[in-house]
mmCIF file of C-alpha atoms in Angstrom:
data_model
loop_
_atom_site.group_PDB
_atom_site.id
_atom_site.type_symbol
_atom_site.label_atom_id
_atom_site.label_comp_id
_atom_site.label_asym_id
_atom_site.label_seq_id
_atom_site.Cartn_x
_atom_site.Cartn_y
_atom_site.Cartn_z
ATOM 1 C CA PRO A 1 -7.245 52.668 -9.565
ATOM 2 C CA ARG A 2 -8.953 49.531 -10.603
ATOM 3 C CA SER A 3 -5.883 48.253 -12.342
ATOM 4 C CA ALA A 4 -3.689 48.572 -9.234
ATOM 5 C CA LYS A 5 -6.365 46.714 -7.086
ATOM 6 C CA ARG A 6 -6.414 43.964 -9.706
ATOM 7 C CA GLY A 7 -2.890 43.588 -9.540
ATOM 8 C CA ALA A 8 -2.786 43.371 -5.954
ATOM 9 C CA GLN A 9 -5.389 40.643 -5.990
ATOM 10 C CA VAL A 10 -3.402 38.687 -8.602
ATOM 11 C CA ALA A 11 -0.224 39.007 -6.326
ATOM 12 C CA GLU A 12 -2.063 37.812 -3.435
ATOM 13 C CA ILE A 13 -3.542 34.842 -5.178
ATOM 14 C CA ALA A 14 0.028 33.888 -6.638
ATOM 15 C CA ALA A 15 1.406 34.173 -3.099
ATOM 16 C CA ILE A 16 -1.293 31.836 -1.825
ATOM 17 C CA GLU A 17 -0.495 29.278 -4.483
ATOM 18 C CA ARG A 18 3.120 29.483 -3.687
ATOM 19 C CA GLY A 19 2.326 28.741 0.035
ATOM 20 C CA SER A 20 0.335 25.919 -0.889
ATOM 21 C CA ARG A 21 2.861 24.490 -3.053
ATOM 22 C CA TYR A 22 5.433 24.880 -0.361
ATOM 23 C CA THR A 23 3.170 23.238 2.241
ATOM 24 C CA ALA A 24 2.413 20.335 -0.116
ATOM 25 C CA ILE A 25 6.111 19.871 -0.569
ATOM 26 C CA LEU A 26 6.771 19.947 3.230
ATOM 27 C CA MET A 27 4.184 17.308 3.569
ATOM 28 C CA LEU A 28 5.626 14.865 1.228
ATOM 29 C CA PRO A 29 8.124 13.109 3.862
ATOM 30 C CA ALA A 30 4.958 12.746 6.384
ATOM 31 C CA LEU A 31 3.122 11.084 3.234
ATOM 32 C CA PHE A 32 6.050 8.740 2.838
ATOM 33 C CA ARG A 33 6.064 7.604 6.326
ATOM 34 C CA THR A 34 2.376 7.131 5.993
ATOM 35 C CA MET A 35 2.879 4.918 3.132
ATOM 36 C CA ARG A 36 4.823 2.549 5.302
ATOM 37 C CA PRO A 37 7.803 1.794 2.991
ATOM 38 C CA HIS A 38 9.348 -0.616 5.584
ATOM 39 C CA GLN A 39 6.438 -2.942 4.898
ATOM 40 C CA TRP A 40 7.209 -3.149 1.108
ATOM 41 C CA VAL A 41 9.459 -6.158 1.929
ATOM 42 C CA LYS A 42 6.334 -8.291 1.833
ATOM 43 C CA ASN A 43 5.846 -7.566 -1.624
ATOM 44 C CA LEU A 44 8.981 -9.552 -2.622
ATOM 45 C CA PHE A 45 6.486 -12.532 -2.924
ATOM 46 C CA VAL A 46 5.631 -11.129 -6.123
ATOM 47 C CA LEU A 47 9.085 -12.186 -7.372
ATOM 48 C CA ALA A 48 8.692 -15.672 -6.120
ATOM 49 C CA PRO A 49 7.577 -17.495 -9.285
ATOM 50 C CA LEU A 50 10.425 -16.021 -11.178
ATOM 51 C CA ILE A 51 12.951 -16.933 -8.512
ATOM 52 C CA PHE A 52 11.711 -20.710 -8.271
ATOM 53 C CA ALA A 53 11.727 -20.784 -11.957
ATOM 54 C CA ARG A 54 15.207 -19.401 -12.218
ATOM 55 C CA GLU A 55 14.469 -16.659 -14.499
ATOM 56 C CA LEU A 56 15.158 -13.757 -12.365
ATOM 57 C CA THR A 57 18.333 -12.902 -14.252
ATOM 58 C CA THR A 58 16.280 -12.930 -17.660
ATOM 59 C CA PRO A 59 15.926 -9.121 -18.521
ATOM 60 C CA ALA A 60 12.515 -9.276 -20.024
ATOM 61 C CA TYR A 61 11.040 -11.304 -17.180
ATOM 62 C CA ALA A 62 12.837 -9.295 -14.490
ATOM 63 C CA LEU A 63 11.663 -6.059 -15.913
ATOM 64 C CA ARG A 64 8.044 -6.971 -15.699
ATOM 65 C CA ALA A 65 8.546 -8.758 -12.219
ATOM 66 C CA PHE A 66 9.889 -5.660 -10.592
ATOM 67 C CA ALA A 67 7.444 -3.561 -12.266
ATOM 68 C CA ALA A 68 4.677 -5.917 -10.512
ATOM 69 C CA PHE A 69 6.540 -5.379 -7.284
ATOM 70 C CA ALA A 70 6.384 -1.459 -7.706
ATOM 71 C CA VAL A 71 2.748 -1.680 -8.324
ATOM 72 C CA PHE A 72 2.178 -3.605 -5.172
ATOM 73 C CA CYS A 73 4.145 -1.352 -3.367
ATOM 74 C CA VAL A 74 2.172 1.568 -4.504
ATOM 75 C CA LEU A 75 -1.100 -0.424 -4.028
ATOM 76 C CA SER A 76 -0.243 -1.480 -0.348
ATOM 77 C CA SER A 77 0.828 2.061 0.336
ATOM 78 C CA SER A 78 -2.576 3.365 -0.739
ATOM 79 C CA VAL A 79 -4.273 1.073 1.808
ATOM 80 C CA TYR A 80 -2.055 2.192 4.687
ATOM 81 C CA VAL A 81 -2.919 5.858 3.969
ATOM 82 C CA LEU A 82 -6.771 5.043 3.837
ATOM 83 C CA ASN A 83 -6.572 3.089 7.126
ATOM 84 C CA ASP A 84 -4.876 6.089 8.788
ATOM 85 C CA LEU A 85 -7.537 8.244 7.458
ATOM 86 C CA VAL A 86 -10.387 6.080 8.617
ATOM 87 C CA ASP A 87 -8.644 5.469 12.141
ATOM 88 C CA VAL A 88 -7.378 9.220 12.570
ATOM 89 C CA GLU A 89 -9.681 9.814 15.583
ATOM 90 C CA ALA A 90 -8.906 6.508 17.262
ATOM 91 C CA ASP A 91 -5.081 7.032 16.569
ATOM 92 C CA ARG A 92 -5.307 10.402 18.292
ATOM 93 C CA GLU A 93 -6.241 8.855 21.643
ATOM 94 C CA HIS A 94 -3.665 5.890 21.240
ATOM 95 C CA PRO A 95 -0.396 6.431 23.319
ATOM 96 C CA LYS A 96 1.723 5.293 20.213
ATOM 97 C CA LYS A 97 -0.485 5.794 17.173
ATOM 98 C CA LYS A 98 -1.044 9.470 17.899
ATOM 99 C CA HIS A 99 2.395 10.067 16.608
ATOM 100 C CA ARG A 100 1.435 8.902 13.034
ATOM 101 C CA PRO A 101 1.665 11.797 10.443
ATOM 102 C CA ILE A 102 -2.059 12.201 9.964
ATOM 103 C CA ALA A 103 -3.095 11.901 13.582
ATOM 104 C CA SER A 104 -0.312 14.325 14.838
ATOM 105 C CA GLY A 105 -1.432 16.788 12.014
ATOM 106 C CA LYS A 106 1.978 16.603 10.149
ATOM 107 C CA LEU A 107 0.160 15.337 7.198
ATOM 108 C CA SER A 108 -3.399 17.108 6.602
ATOM 109 C CA ILE A 109 -6.513 15.189 6.037
ATOM 110 C CA GLU A 110 -6.868 16.911 2.457
ATOM 111 C CA ALA A 111 -3.216 15.994 1.660
ATOM 112 C CA ALA A 112 -3.644 12.350 2.658
ATOM 113 C CA ARG A 113 -6.867 12.031 0.565
ATOM 114 C CA THR A 114 -5.101 13.330 -2.434
ATOM 115 C CA GLY A 115 -2.255 11.107 -1.777
ATOM 116 C CA PHE A 116 -4.543 8.073 -1.464
ATOM 117 C CA VAL A 117 -6.166 8.864 -4.805
ATOM 118 C CA VAL A 118 -2.860 9.401 -6.545
ATOM 119 C CA LEU A 119 -1.597 6.197 -5.164
ATOM 120 C CA LEU A 120 -4.410 4.200 -6.119
ATOM 121 C CA SER A 121 -4.677 5.637 -9.534
ATOM 122 C CA LEU A 122 -1.122 5.063 -10.236
ATOM 123 C CA ALA A 123 -1.387 1.395 -9.133
ATOM 124 C CA ILE A 124 -4.582 0.733 -11.234
ATOM 125 C CA GLY A 125 -2.895 2.345 -14.056
ATOM 126 C CA GLY A 126 0.423 0.499 -13.635
ATOM 127 C CA GLY A 127 -1.558 -2.901 -13.185
ATOM 128 C CA ALA A 128 -3.420 -2.400 -16.270
ATOM 129 C CA LEU A 129 -0.017 -1.993 -18.277
ATOM 130 C CA LEU A 130 1.013 -5.472 -16.953
ATOM 131 C CA GLY A 131 -2.309 -7.282 -18.303
ATOM 132 C CA TYR A 132 -5.746 -7.672 -16.973
ATOM 133 C CA SER A 133 -4.889 -10.928 -15.366
ATOM 134 C CA PHE A 134 -2.286 -9.225 -13.055
ATOM 135 C CA LEU A 135 -4.772 -6.267 -12.680
ATOM 136 C CA PHE A 136 -7.404 -8.745 -11.526
ATOM 137 C CA ALA A 137 -5.110 -10.282 -9.033
ATOM 138 C CA ALA A 138 -4.039 -6.822 -7.775
ATOM 139 C CA MET A 139 -7.642 -5.568 -7.210
ATOM 140 C CA ALA A 140 -8.523 -8.975 -5.428
ATOM 141 C CA TYR A 141 -5.641 -8.087 -3.128
ATOM 142 C CA LEU A 142 -6.856 -4.667 -2.470
ATOM 143 C CA ILE A 143 -10.531 -5.767 -1.762
ATOM 144 C CA LEU A 144 -9.146 -8.601 0.501
ATOM 145 C CA ASN A 145 -6.802 -6.131 2.142
ATOM 146 C CA LEU A 146 -9.608 -3.775 2.829
ATOM 147 C CA ALA A 147 -11.818 -6.489 4.158
ATOM 148 C CA TYR A 148 -9.174 -7.437 6.467
ATOM 149 C CA SER A 149 -8.406 -3.920 7.690
ATOM 150 C CA PHE A 150 -12.123 -3.172 8.272
ATOM 151 C CA ALA A 151 -13.588 -6.481 9.551
ATOM 152 C CA LEU A 152 -11.649 -9.752 9.372
ATOM 153 C CA LYS A 153 -8.919 -8.647 11.614
ATOM 154 C CA LYS A 154 -11.345 -8.630 14.327
ATOM 155 C CA VAL A 155 -12.445 -12.343 13.723
ATOM 156 C CA ALA A 156 -10.151 -15.078 14.956
ATOM 157 C CA TYR A 157 -8.481 -17.290 12.369
ATOM 158 C CA LEU A 158 -10.285 -15.600 9.542
ATOM 159 C CA ASP A 159 -7.751 -12.841 10.029
ATOM 160 C CA VAL A 160 -4.948 -15.584 9.438
ATOM 161 C CA VAL A 161 -6.652 -16.860 6.344
ATOM 162 C CA ALA A 162 -7.184 -13.390 4.954
ATOM 163 C CA LEU A 163 -3.374 -12.582 5.692
ATOM 164 C CA ALA A 164 -2.455 -15.790 3.978
ATOM 165 C CA GLY A 165 -4.701 -14.820 0.989
ATOM 166 C CA CYS A 166 -2.895 -11.716 0.552
ATOM 167 C CA TYR A 167 0.451 -13.413 0.310
ATOM 168 C CA GLU A 168 -1.169 -15.810 -2.235
ATOM 169 C CA LEU A 169 -2.224 -13.219 -4.262
ATOM 170 C CA ARG A 170 1.067 -11.495 -4.545
ATOM 171 C CA VAL A 171 2.548 -14.890 -5.779
ATOM 172 C CA LEU A 172 -0.258 -15.215 -8.322
ATOM 173 C CA ALA A 173 0.033 -11.515 -9.451
ATOM 174 C CA GLY A 174 3.793 -12.210 -10.089
ATOM 175 C CA ALA A 175 3.081 -15.129 -11.965
ATOM 176 C CA PHE A 176 0.401 -13.296 -14.245
ATOM 177 C CA ALA A 177 2.763 -10.443 -14.857
ATOM 178 C CA THR A 178 5.673 -12.607 -16.143
ATOM 179 C CA ASP A 179 3.693 -15.400 -17.642
ATOM 180 C CA VAL A 180 5.596 -17.733 -15.427
ATOM 181 C CA PRO A 181 3.368 -20.300 -13.745
ATOM 182 C CA ALA A 182 3.503 -20.595 -10.097
ATOM 183 C CA SER A 183 3.881 -24.246 -9.018
ATOM 184 C CA GLU A 184 1.300 -25.985 -6.551
ATOM 185 C CA TYR A 185 4.214 -26.538 -4.296
ATOM 186 C CA LEU A 186 5.106 -22.675 -4.181
ATOM 187 C CA LEU A 187 1.518 -21.841 -3.524
ATOM 188 C CA VAL A 188 1.267 -24.476 -0.727
ATOM 189 C CA GLU A 189 4.522 -23.280 0.903
ATOM 190 C CA THR A 190 3.357 -19.579 0.610
ATOM 191 C CA PHE A 191 0.175 -20.309 2.402
ATOM 192 C CA LEU A 192 1.856 -22.280 5.211
ATOM 193 C CA LEU A 193 4.369 -19.795 5.852
ATOM 194 C CA SER A 194 2.003 -16.828 5.645
ATOM 195 C CA SER A 195 -0.250 -18.546 7.969
ATOM 196 C CA PHE A 196 2.536 -19.218 10.512
ATOM 197 C CA LEU A 197 3.226 -15.451 10.184
ATOM 198 C CA GLY A 198 -0.282 -14.554 10.832
ATOM 199 C CA LEU A 199 -0.571 -16.693 13.816
ATOM 200 C CA GLY A 200 2.675 -15.108 15.124
ATOM 201 C CA LYS A 201 0.917 -11.605 14.616
ATOM 202 C CA ARG A 202 -2.112 -12.742 16.292
ATOM 203 C CA ALA A 203 -0.155 -14.128 19.332
ATOM 204 C CA HIS A 204 1.919 -10.853 19.646
ATOM 205 C CA GLU A 205 -1.269 -8.756 19.629
ATOM 206 C CA LEU A 206 -2.985 -10.884 22.326
ATOM 207 C CA SER A 207 0.369 -10.676 24.579
#
């Protein structure tokens, strides 16, 4: 009977959808690994203006500062996912990077692309809620981060400047989010410290 055939088709489609949802859930830990949560500590620089102004314990300021921190964590994670998508073929040939979730197949290309879009959308939406000045700084960070990932990291000294610029933009974004100015001293110290870290990273890679 036609109705029985249609019922079987509906049941088959439902089973496929349940399987797809189950597979997506299983891939969440792999997506989380790809987001590099251990790198989120770098985004603590967003809190620097508030810490130096001794306003971190003020609830209204602290709420916006930690919201800005969260946005930068999501934004930076979207860049890591994109990087792994672009580098997937090269990573599969690398002795260590081949174990990354996308390269190893634990996270599918389609799921990674969806994760990237969702993360970037959340970051942009959250950034807009914190004000357009903050959103501008966040988007400048995104552009500079992408420029570093795809070009500047291969250029000596410009790679260090780009990394330092990313830290500077974190500090400025924190200042814009909380409306607490970042002092010239803080910006200079941030640039010097991040340049030192960048040079150390370069020396480690060369060795």
